[in-house]
Short mmCIF file of C-alpha atoms in Angstrom, two decimals:
data_model
loop_
_atom_site.label_atom_id
_atom_site.label_comp_id
_atom_site.label_asym_id
_atom_site.label_seq_id
_atom_site.Cartn_x
_atom_site.Cartn_y
_atom_site.Cartn_z
CA UNK A 1 0.00 0.00 0.00
CA UNK A 2 1.45 3.34 -1.06
CA UNK A 3 1.81 6.31 1.27
CA UNK A 4 1.56 10.03 0.54
CA UNK A 5 5.27 10.41 -0.24
CA UNK A 6 5.16 7.53 -2.73
CA UNK A 7 2.01 8.91 -4.34
CA UNK A 8 3.61 12.33 -4.74
CA UNK A 9 6.76 10.69 -6.15
CA UNK A 10 4.67 9.10 -8.90
CA UNK A 11 4.23 12.55 -10.44
CA UNK A 12 7.99 12.91 -10.89
CA UNK A 13 8.20 9.39 -12.32
CA UNK A 14 5.50 10.22 -14.86
CA UNK A 15 7.23 13.51 -15.65
CA UNK A 16 10.32 11.49 -16.55
CA UNK A 17 8.29 9.41 -19.01
CA UNK A 18 6.81 12.54 -20.55
CA UNK A 19 10.18 14.24 -20.90
CA UNK A 20 11.64 11.11 -22.52
CA UNK A 21 8.79 11.16 -25.03
CA UNK A 22 9.20 14.86 -25.94
CA UNK A 23 6.15 16.09 -24.04
CA UNK A 24 7.51 19.04 -22.04
CA UNK A 25 4.15 20.67 -21.24
CA UNK A 26 2.73 17.45 -19.83
CA UNK A 27 5.96 16.82 -17.92
CA UNK A 28 5.72 20.32 -16.41
CA UNK A 29 2.11 19.68 -15.38
CA UNK A 30 3.14 16.39 -13.73
CA UNK A 31 5.82 18.02 -11.60
CA UNK A 32 3.60 20.93 -10.59
CA UNK A 33 0.70 18.68 -9.63
CA UNK A 34 2.95 16.62 -7.38
CA UNK A 35 3.78 19.81 -5.51
CA UNK A 36 0.38 21.51 -5.62
CA UNK A 37 -1.99 18.77 -4.51
CA UNK A 38 -3.17 19.01 -0.93
CA UNK A 39 -6.03 17.77 1.21
CA UNK A 40 -8.35 20.74 0.72
CA UNK A 41 -10.09 18.92 -2.17
CA UNK A 42 -11.60 15.44 -2.45
CA UNK A 43 -9.47 14.94 -5.56
CA UNK A 44 -6.29 15.80 -3.69
CA UNK A 45 -7.16 13.55 -0.77
CA UNK A 46 -7.96 10.63 -3.04
CA UNK A 47 -4.68 10.96 -4.95
CA UNK A 48 -2.52 11.44 -1.86
CA UNK A 49 -4.19 8.47 -0.16
CA UNK A 50 -4.15 6.28 -3.27
CA UNK A 51 -4.14 2.68 -1.96
CA UNK A 52 -2.61 0.94 -4.97
CA UNK A 53 0.62 1.24 -6.93
CA UNK A 54 0.29 4.79 -8.35
CA UNK A 55 2.55 4.38 -11.38
CA UNK A 56 1.06 1.05 -12.47
CA UNK A 57 -2.43 2.45 -11.86
CA UNK A 58 -1.57 5.53 -13.98
CA UNK A 59 -3.16 7.74 -11.35
CA UNK A 60 -1.20 10.78 -12.57
CA UNK A 61 -2.48 10.38 -16.13
CA UNK A 62 -6.03 9.94 -14.86
CA UNK A 63 -5.88 13.37 -13.27
CA UNK A 64 -4.10 14.98 -16.21
CA UNK A 65 -6.82 13.64 -18.50
CA UNK A 66 -9.40 15.48 -16.43
CA UNK A 67 -7.40 18.69 -16.47
CA UNK A 68 -6.88 18.43 -20.22
CA UNK A 69 -10.64 18.01 -20.65
CA UNK A 70 -11.20 21.24 -18.70
CA UNK A 71 -8.63 22.98 -20.92
CA UNK A 72 -10.30 21.71 -24.10
CA UNK A 73 -13.66 22.93 -22.77
CA UNK A 74 -12.19 26.39 -22.18
CA UNK A 75 -13.48 26.68 -18.64
CA UNK A 76 -10.41 28.37 -17.11
CA UNK A 77 -8.21 30.84 -18.97
CA UNK A 78 -5.17 30.41 -16.72
CA UNK A 79 -5.37 26.63 -16.98
CA UNK A 80 -5.41 26.96 -20.75
CA UNK A 81 -2.32 29.16 -20.63
CA UNK A 82 -0.56 26.35 -18.78
CA UNK A 83 -1.68 23.71 -21.28
CA UNK A 84 -0.87 25.96 -24.23
CA UNK A 85 2.69 26.30 -22.92
CA UNK A 86 2.38 30.06 -22.38
CA UNK A 87 3.13 29.74 -18.65
CA UNK A 88 6.35 27.88 -17.91
CA UNK A 89 7.40 29.14 -14.48
CA UNK A 90 7.18 26.12 -12.18
CA UNK A 91 5.78 28.05 -9.21
CA UNK A 92 3.15 29.80 -11.32
CA UNK A 93 2.06 26.50 -12.89
CA UNK A 94 1.73 24.91 -9.45
CA UNK A 95 -0.38 27.80 -8.15
CA UNK A 96 -2.75 27.60 -11.11
CA UNK A 97 -3.13 23.82 -10.94
CA UNK A 98 -3.70 23.84 -7.20
CA UNK A 99 -6.48 26.40 -7.60
CA UNK A 100 -8.08 24.58 -10.52
CA UNK A 101 -8.17 21.28 -8.64
CA UNK A 102 -9.95 22.99 -5.74
CA UNK A 103 -12.39 24.96 -7.90
CA UNK A 104 -13.23 22.06 -10.23
CA UNK A 105 -13.06 19.29 -7.64
CA UNK A 106 -16.40 17.72 -8.54
CA UNK A 107 -15.56 17.59 -12.24
CA UNK A 108 -12.10 16.11 -11.72
CA UNK A 109 -12.87 13.48 -9.09
CA UNK A 110 -14.60 10.99 -11.46
CA UNK A 111 -11.52 10.93 -13.71
CA UNK A 112 -9.78 8.95 -10.97
CA UNK A 113 -12.30 6.11 -11.20
CA UNK A 114 -10.58 4.24 -14.04
CA UNK A 115 -7.32 4.06 -15.98
CA UNK A 116 -6.70 6.22 -19.06
CA UNK A 117 -8.19 5.02 -22.31
CA UNK A 118 -5.38 6.26 -24.53
CA UNK A 119 -6.05 3.70 -27.29
CA UNK A 120 -3.45 5.31 -29.58
CA UNK A 121 -3.89 4.08 -33.16
CA UNK A 122 -0.16 4.47 -33.88
CA UNK A 123 0.55 1.70 -31.38
CA UNK A 124 -0.64 -0.53 -34.20
CA UNK A 125 2.80 -0.03 -35.75
CA UNK A 126 4.44 -2.00 -32.96
CA UNK A 127 1.69 -4.61 -32.98
CA UNK A 128 1.90 -4.99 -36.77
CA UNK A 129 5.66 -5.46 -36.42
CA UNK A 130 4.93 -8.44 -34.19
CA UNK A 131 2.37 -9.81 -36.65
CA UNK A 132 4.95 -9.59 -39.45
CA UNK A 133 7.24 -11.87 -37.46
CA UNK A 134 4.42 -14.39 -36.98
CA UNK A 135 3.39 -14.15 -40.66
CA UNK A 136 6.93 -15.02 -41.71
CA UNK A 137 6.70 -18.20 -39.67
CA UNK A 138 3.08 -19.27 -40.13
CA UNK A 139 1.71 -17.48 -43.19
CA UNK A 140 -0.21 -14.27 -43.85
CA UNK A 141 -3.74 -15.02 -42.58
CA UNK A 142 -4.36 -14.01 -38.96
CA UNK A 143 -7.34 -13.87 -36.62
CA UNK A 144 -6.77 -11.16 -34.02
CA UNK A 145 -8.07 -11.40 -30.45
CA UNK A 146 -7.36 -8.19 -28.55
CA UNK A 147 -7.81 -7.62 -24.83
CA UNK A 148 -8.08 -4.10 -23.42
CA UNK A 149 -9.39 -2.82 -26.74
CA UNK A 150 -10.79 0.46 -25.35
CA UNK A 151 -12.50 2.03 -28.40
CA UNK A 152 -11.19 -0.62 -30.78
CA UNK A 153 -8.78 1.59 -32.71
CA UNK A 154 -6.07 -1.06 -32.82
CA UNK A 155 -8.60 -3.69 -33.85
CA UNK A 156 -8.58 -1.87 -37.18
CA UNK A 157 -4.89 -2.47 -37.87
CA UNK A 158 -5.87 -4.60 -40.86
CA UNK A 159 -7.50 -1.50 -42.38
CA UNK A 160 -4.51 0.81 -41.82
CA UNK A 161 -1.64 1.41 -44.21
CA UNK A 162 1.81 1.06 -42.62
CA UNK A 163 5.30 2.02 -43.68
CA UNK A 164 7.57 0.14 -41.29
CA UNK A 165 11.19 0.72 -42.21
CA UNK A 166 10.30 0.55 -45.89
CA UNK A 167 8.06 -2.50 -45.46
CA UNK A 168 4.57 -1.58 -46.68
CA UNK A 169 1.61 -3.37 -45.10
CA UNK A 170 -2.13 -2.84 -45.51
CA UNK A 171 -4.48 -1.45 -48.15
CA UNK A 172 -2.96 1.28 -50.30
CA UNK A 173 -6.16 3.34 -50.15
CA UNK A 174 -6.50 3.24 -46.34
CA UNK A 175 -7.97 6.31 -44.64
CA UNK A 176 -5.46 6.00 -41.79
CA UNK A 177 -1.75 5.86 -42.66
CA UNK A 178 0.88 5.10 -40.02
CA UNK A 179 4.58 5.66 -40.73
CA UNK A 180 6.63 5.85 -37.53
CA UNK A 181 10.25 6.89 -37.55
CA UNK A 182 12.00 3.57 -38.08
CA UNK A 183 15.19 2.68 -36.25
CA UNK A 184 17.30 -0.43 -36.29
CA UNK A 185 16.59 -3.58 -38.28
CA UNK A 186 13.63 -3.54 -40.66
CA UNK A 187 10.86 -6.03 -39.90
CA UNK A 188 10.31 -9.09 -42.09
CA UNK A 189 8.91 -8.17 -45.51
CA UNK A 190 5.87 -10.41 -45.13
CA UNK A 191 2.20 -10.07 -45.99
CA UNK A 192 -0.39 -9.83 -43.22
CA UNK A 193 -4.06 -10.45 -43.97
CA UNK A 194 -6.32 -9.85 -40.97
CA UNK A 195 -9.29 -12.12 -41.68
CA UNK A 196 -11.04 -11.32 -38.39
CA UNK A 197 -10.49 -9.00 -35.43
CA UNK A 198 -12.41 -9.16 -32.17
CA UNK A 199 -11.82 -7.36 -28.91
CA UNK A 200 -12.89 -7.07 -25.29
CA UNK A 201 -12.62 -4.32 -22.71
CA UNK A 202 -13.80 -4.00 -19.14
CA UNK A 203 -15.17 -0.56 -20.06
CA UNK A 204 -15.29 -0.19 -23.86
CA UNK A 205 -15.49 3.29 -25.34
CA UNK A 206 -18.26 4.00 -27.84
CA UNK A 207 -16.81 6.68 -30.09
CA UNK A 208 -20.22 7.08 -31.70
CA UNK A 209 -21.05 9.01 -28.54
CA UNK A 210 -19.49 12.51 -28.81
CA UNK A 211 -18.92 12.65 -25.04
CA UNK A 212 -16.97 9.39 -25.04
CA UNK A 213 -14.97 10.47 -28.08
CA UNK A 214 -14.13 13.72 -26.28
CA UNK A 215 -12.93 11.71 -23.30
CA UNK A 216 -10.50 9.81 -25.54
CA UNK A 217 -9.24 13.13 -26.89
CA UNK A 218 -8.61 14.39 -23.36
CA UNK A 219 -6.24 11.50 -22.70
CA UNK A 220 -4.04 12.57 -25.62
CA UNK A 221 -1.16 14.67 -24.30
CA UNK A 222 -1.51 18.31 -25.27
CA UNK A 223 2.04 18.27 -26.70
CA UNK A 224 1.04 15.81 -29.44
CA UNK A 225 -1.35 17.56 -31.80
CA UNK A 226 -0.57 15.04 -34.55
CA UNK A 227 -2.04 12.34 -32.31
CA UNK A 228 -5.30 14.25 -32.08
CA UNK A 229 -5.50 14.41 -35.88
CA UNK A 230 -4.81 10.68 -36.16
CA UNK A 231 -7.36 9.94 -33.44
CA UNK A 232 -10.00 11.89 -35.36
CA UNK A 233 -9.26 9.88 -38.52
CA UNK A 234 -9.39 6.56 -36.63
CA UNK A 235 -12.66 7.50 -34.92
CA UNK A 236 -14.08 8.29 -38.34
CA UNK A 237 -13.11 4.82 -39.53
CA UNK A 238 -14.77 3.16 -36.52
CA UNK A 239 -17.94 5.14 -37.14
CA UNK A 240 -17.87 4.22 -40.83
CA UNK A 241 -17.23 0.48 -40.63
CA UNK A 242 -17.52 -0.50 -36.95
CA UNK A 243 -15.49 -2.92 -34.84
CA UNK A 244 -16.30 -6.21 -33.10
CA UNK A 245 -15.86 -5.11 -29.49
CA UNK A 246 -17.64 -6.38 -26.37
CA UNK A 247 -17.65 -5.60 -22.67
CA UNK A 248 -16.20 -8.27 -20.44
CA UNK A 249 -13.42 -9.69 -18.33
CA UNK A 250 -10.21 -10.31 -20.26
CA UNK A 251 -9.44 -13.73 -18.78
CA UNK A 252 -13.01 -15.01 -19.20
CA UNK A 253 -13.05 -13.79 -22.79
CA UNK A 254 -9.65 -15.24 -23.74
CA UNK A 255 -10.56 -18.64 -22.32
CA UNK A 256 -13.84 -18.64 -24.26
CA UNK A 257 -12.29 -17.50 -27.54
CA UNK A 258 -9.45 -20.03 -27.38
CA UNK A 259 -12.01 -22.80 -26.88
CA UNK A 260 -13.75 -21.94 -30.16
CA UNK A 261 -13.02 -23.84 -33.40
CA UNK A 262 -10.16 -22.33 -35.41
CA UNK A 263 -10.12 -22.10 -39.18
CA UNK A 264 -7.40 -24.02 -41.00
CA UNK A 265 -4.64 -21.90 -42.47
CA UNK A 266 -5.28 -19.02 -40.06
CA UNK A 267 -3.04 -18.05 -37.15
CA UNK A 268 -5.04 -17.13 -34.06
CA UNK A 269 -3.24 -14.26 -32.29
CA UNK A 270 -3.77 -12.82 -28.82
CA UNK A 271 -2.79 -9.14 -28.96
CA UNK A 272 -2.60 -6.34 -26.41
CA UNK A 273 -0.88 -3.03 -25.72
CA UNK A 274 -0.43 -1.28 -22.36
CA UNK A 275 -2.95 -3.61 -20.74
CA UNK A 276 -1.03 -6.23 -18.76
CA UNK A 277 -0.34 -3.91 -15.82
CA UNK A 278 -4.06 -3.28 -15.30
CA UNK A 279 -5.02 -6.96 -15.04
CA UNK A 280 -5.14 -8.74 -11.71
CA UNK A 281 -2.47 -11.31 -10.90
CA UNK A 282 -5.16 -13.99 -11.11
CA UNK A 283 -6.34 -12.71 -14.48
CA UNK A 284 -2.81 -12.69 -15.88
CA UNK A 285 -2.17 -16.21 -14.62
CA UNK A 286 -5.38 -17.49 -16.21
CA UNK A 287 -4.49 -15.95 -19.58
CA UNK A 288 -0.98 -17.42 -19.44
CA UNK A 289 -2.42 -20.84 -18.61
CA UNK A 290 -5.03 -20.62 -21.35
CA UNK A 291 -2.41 -19.67 -23.92
CA UNK A 292 -0.10 -22.48 -22.81
CA UNK A 293 -2.93 -25.01 -23.13
CA UNK A 294 -3.96 -23.67 -26.54
CA UNK A 295 -0.32 -23.62 -27.61
CA UNK A 296 0.00 -27.29 -26.73
CA UNK A 297 -2.92 -27.98 -29.11
CA UNK A 298 -1.57 -25.77 -31.90
CA UNK A 299 -0.48 -27.30 -35.19
CA UNK A 300 1.12 -26.18 -38.43
CA UNK A 301 -2.40 -25.99 -39.89
CA UNK A 302 -3.81 -24.06 -36.94
CA UNK A 303 -1.02 -22.02 -35.32
CA UNK A 304 -1.28 -19.76 -32.28
CA UNK A 305 0.51 -16.47 -31.68
CA UNK A 306 0.87 -13.86 -28.95
CA UNK A 307 1.87 -10.25 -29.71
CA UNK A 308 2.22 -7.71 -26.92
CA UNK A 309 3.40 -4.15 -26.61
CA UNK A 310 3.93 -3.39 -22.94
CA UNK A 311 5.99 -0.79 -21.04
CA UNK A 312 9.50 -1.29 -19.75
CA UNK A 313 9.75 1.32 -17.00
CA UNK A 314 13.51 1.00 -16.79
CA UNK A 315 13.85 2.23 -20.37
CA UNK A 316 10.90 4.66 -20.56
CA UNK A 317 10.03 2.70 -23.70
CA UNK A 318 7.71 -0.11 -24.69
CA UNK A 319 8.66 -3.61 -25.77
CA UNK A 320 7.11 -5.61 -28.60
CA UNK A 321 7.28 -9.31 -27.76
CA UNK A 322 6.14 -12.27 -29.82
CA UNK A 323 5.57 -15.96 -29.24
CA UNK A 324 4.27 -18.59 -31.62
CA UNK A 325 3.09 -22.19 -31.36
CA UNK A 326 3.74 -24.95 -32.31
CA UNK A 327 7.28 -24.71 -31.04
CA UNK A 328 9.21 -24.28 -27.81
CA UNK A 329 10.76 -20.87 -28.53
CA UNK A 330 9.97 -18.56 -25.57
CA UNK A 331 8.59 -15.06 -25.83
CA UNK A 332 10.99 -13.05 -28.01
CA UNK A 333 11.69 -9.33 -27.96
CA UNK A 334 11.49 -8.09 -31.56
CA UNK A 335 11.26 -4.31 -31.20
CA UNK A 336 11.28 -1.32 -28.88
CA UNK A 337 8.81 1.45 -29.48
CA UNK A 338 7.76 4.89 -28.33
CA UNK A 339 4.73 4.64 -26.05
CA UNK A 340 2.53 6.36 -28.61
CA UNK A 341 4.11 4.87 -31.71
CA UNK A 342 6.19 7.87 -32.83
CA UNK A 343 9.14 5.54 -33.53
CA UNK A 344 9.84 1.83 -33.65
CA UNK A 345 13.24 0.19 -33.36
CA UNK A 346 13.58 -3.29 -34.83
CA UNK A 347 15.96 -5.58 -32.94
CA UNK A 348 18.20 -8.29 -34.36
CA UNK A 349 18.68 -11.68 -32.77
CA UNK A 350 20.20 -12.71 -30.46
CA UNK A 351 18.49 -10.08 -28.34
CA UNK A 352 20.61 -10.81 -25.28
CA UNK A 353 23.62 -9.21 -27.01
CA UNK A 354 21.88 -5.84 -27.04
CA UNK A 355 22.60 -3.31 -24.29
CA UNK A 356 19.02 -3.29 -23.01
CA UNK A 357 17.35 -4.15 -19.76
CA UNK A 358 15.78 -7.51 -20.52
CA UNK A 359 12.96 -9.20 -18.70
CA UNK A 360 12.58 -12.39 -20.70
CA UNK A 361 9.80 -14.53 -19.35
CA UNK A 362 8.30 -11.86 -17.10
CA UNK A 363 4.96 -11.90 -18.89
CA UNK A 364 4.70 -15.67 -18.70
CA UNK A 365 5.62 -15.83 -15.02
CA UNK A 366 3.95 -12.96 -13.19
#
């Protein structure tokens, strides 16, 4: 159980992530909030008395999402000057944020009820990199099962056009085009054909509802205007063609989906991004067990894959890991990526020779 000092320290930790990802305004807001919060508001008390692990629970980003929503609504001119980057003095930013939290306490408090629904479409670049590795091994046709789908933007990765280190994937006439800065080794030049994509979320976002779409927009860091433009395009695609997304528990859903008949010649792939930390230990263990059991049943005709993009807090980066069955090869690290998909770095094998902090097996074991 965290204490007040640890909860305040989480704001500096998050500021480090933001600074590493070229988001100086959001980093400045993080630092100032850690100093400005006090117990004169219900929001302040709830944050300072947060009972869980504040970084893993993304409590800082929950609050920043609420503040960004107030900025986008134009309810406080001084707050908007902070979010626009016009006010940079640390003390002045802290004074403004402290006042805003007190004056808009009732509006901000509900933002602490659940984790951010960032659902960044550009994360599909890292996920598609993983699918390319599986396609090289098992063939192009994949059935995607995504947990933590949020609004389903990454469920549409089969409809996006990617340029991944010169490797083109997806329909040439796609409405959403994703071309991250590519670093390192190019991914395999394979073909990926997403024949089906289904997802689950404990609290799915219906972007057909303008209020829910606005909430997604509030979770986008104010520094990244290009992300807002991409989000708008992806939301338009969801509204046009829809996604297969249901409400439910991730472990229950994975167990049920893996028990269903699988088409021959199609690789069934469990996929997720920035989700694992939000699942319970029991839920993670059940998913690992279900995948192991399904992997034991997998065959060359009906393969199984697992593609994940999850944070490595030591690096302030995210890791793309892949596993495929049949076979005994453990989860492999194939790429590092910016948290919001701005860049992807392909990694050569053997990965252990790279100067990175490795956590091989952590996702299978925890």
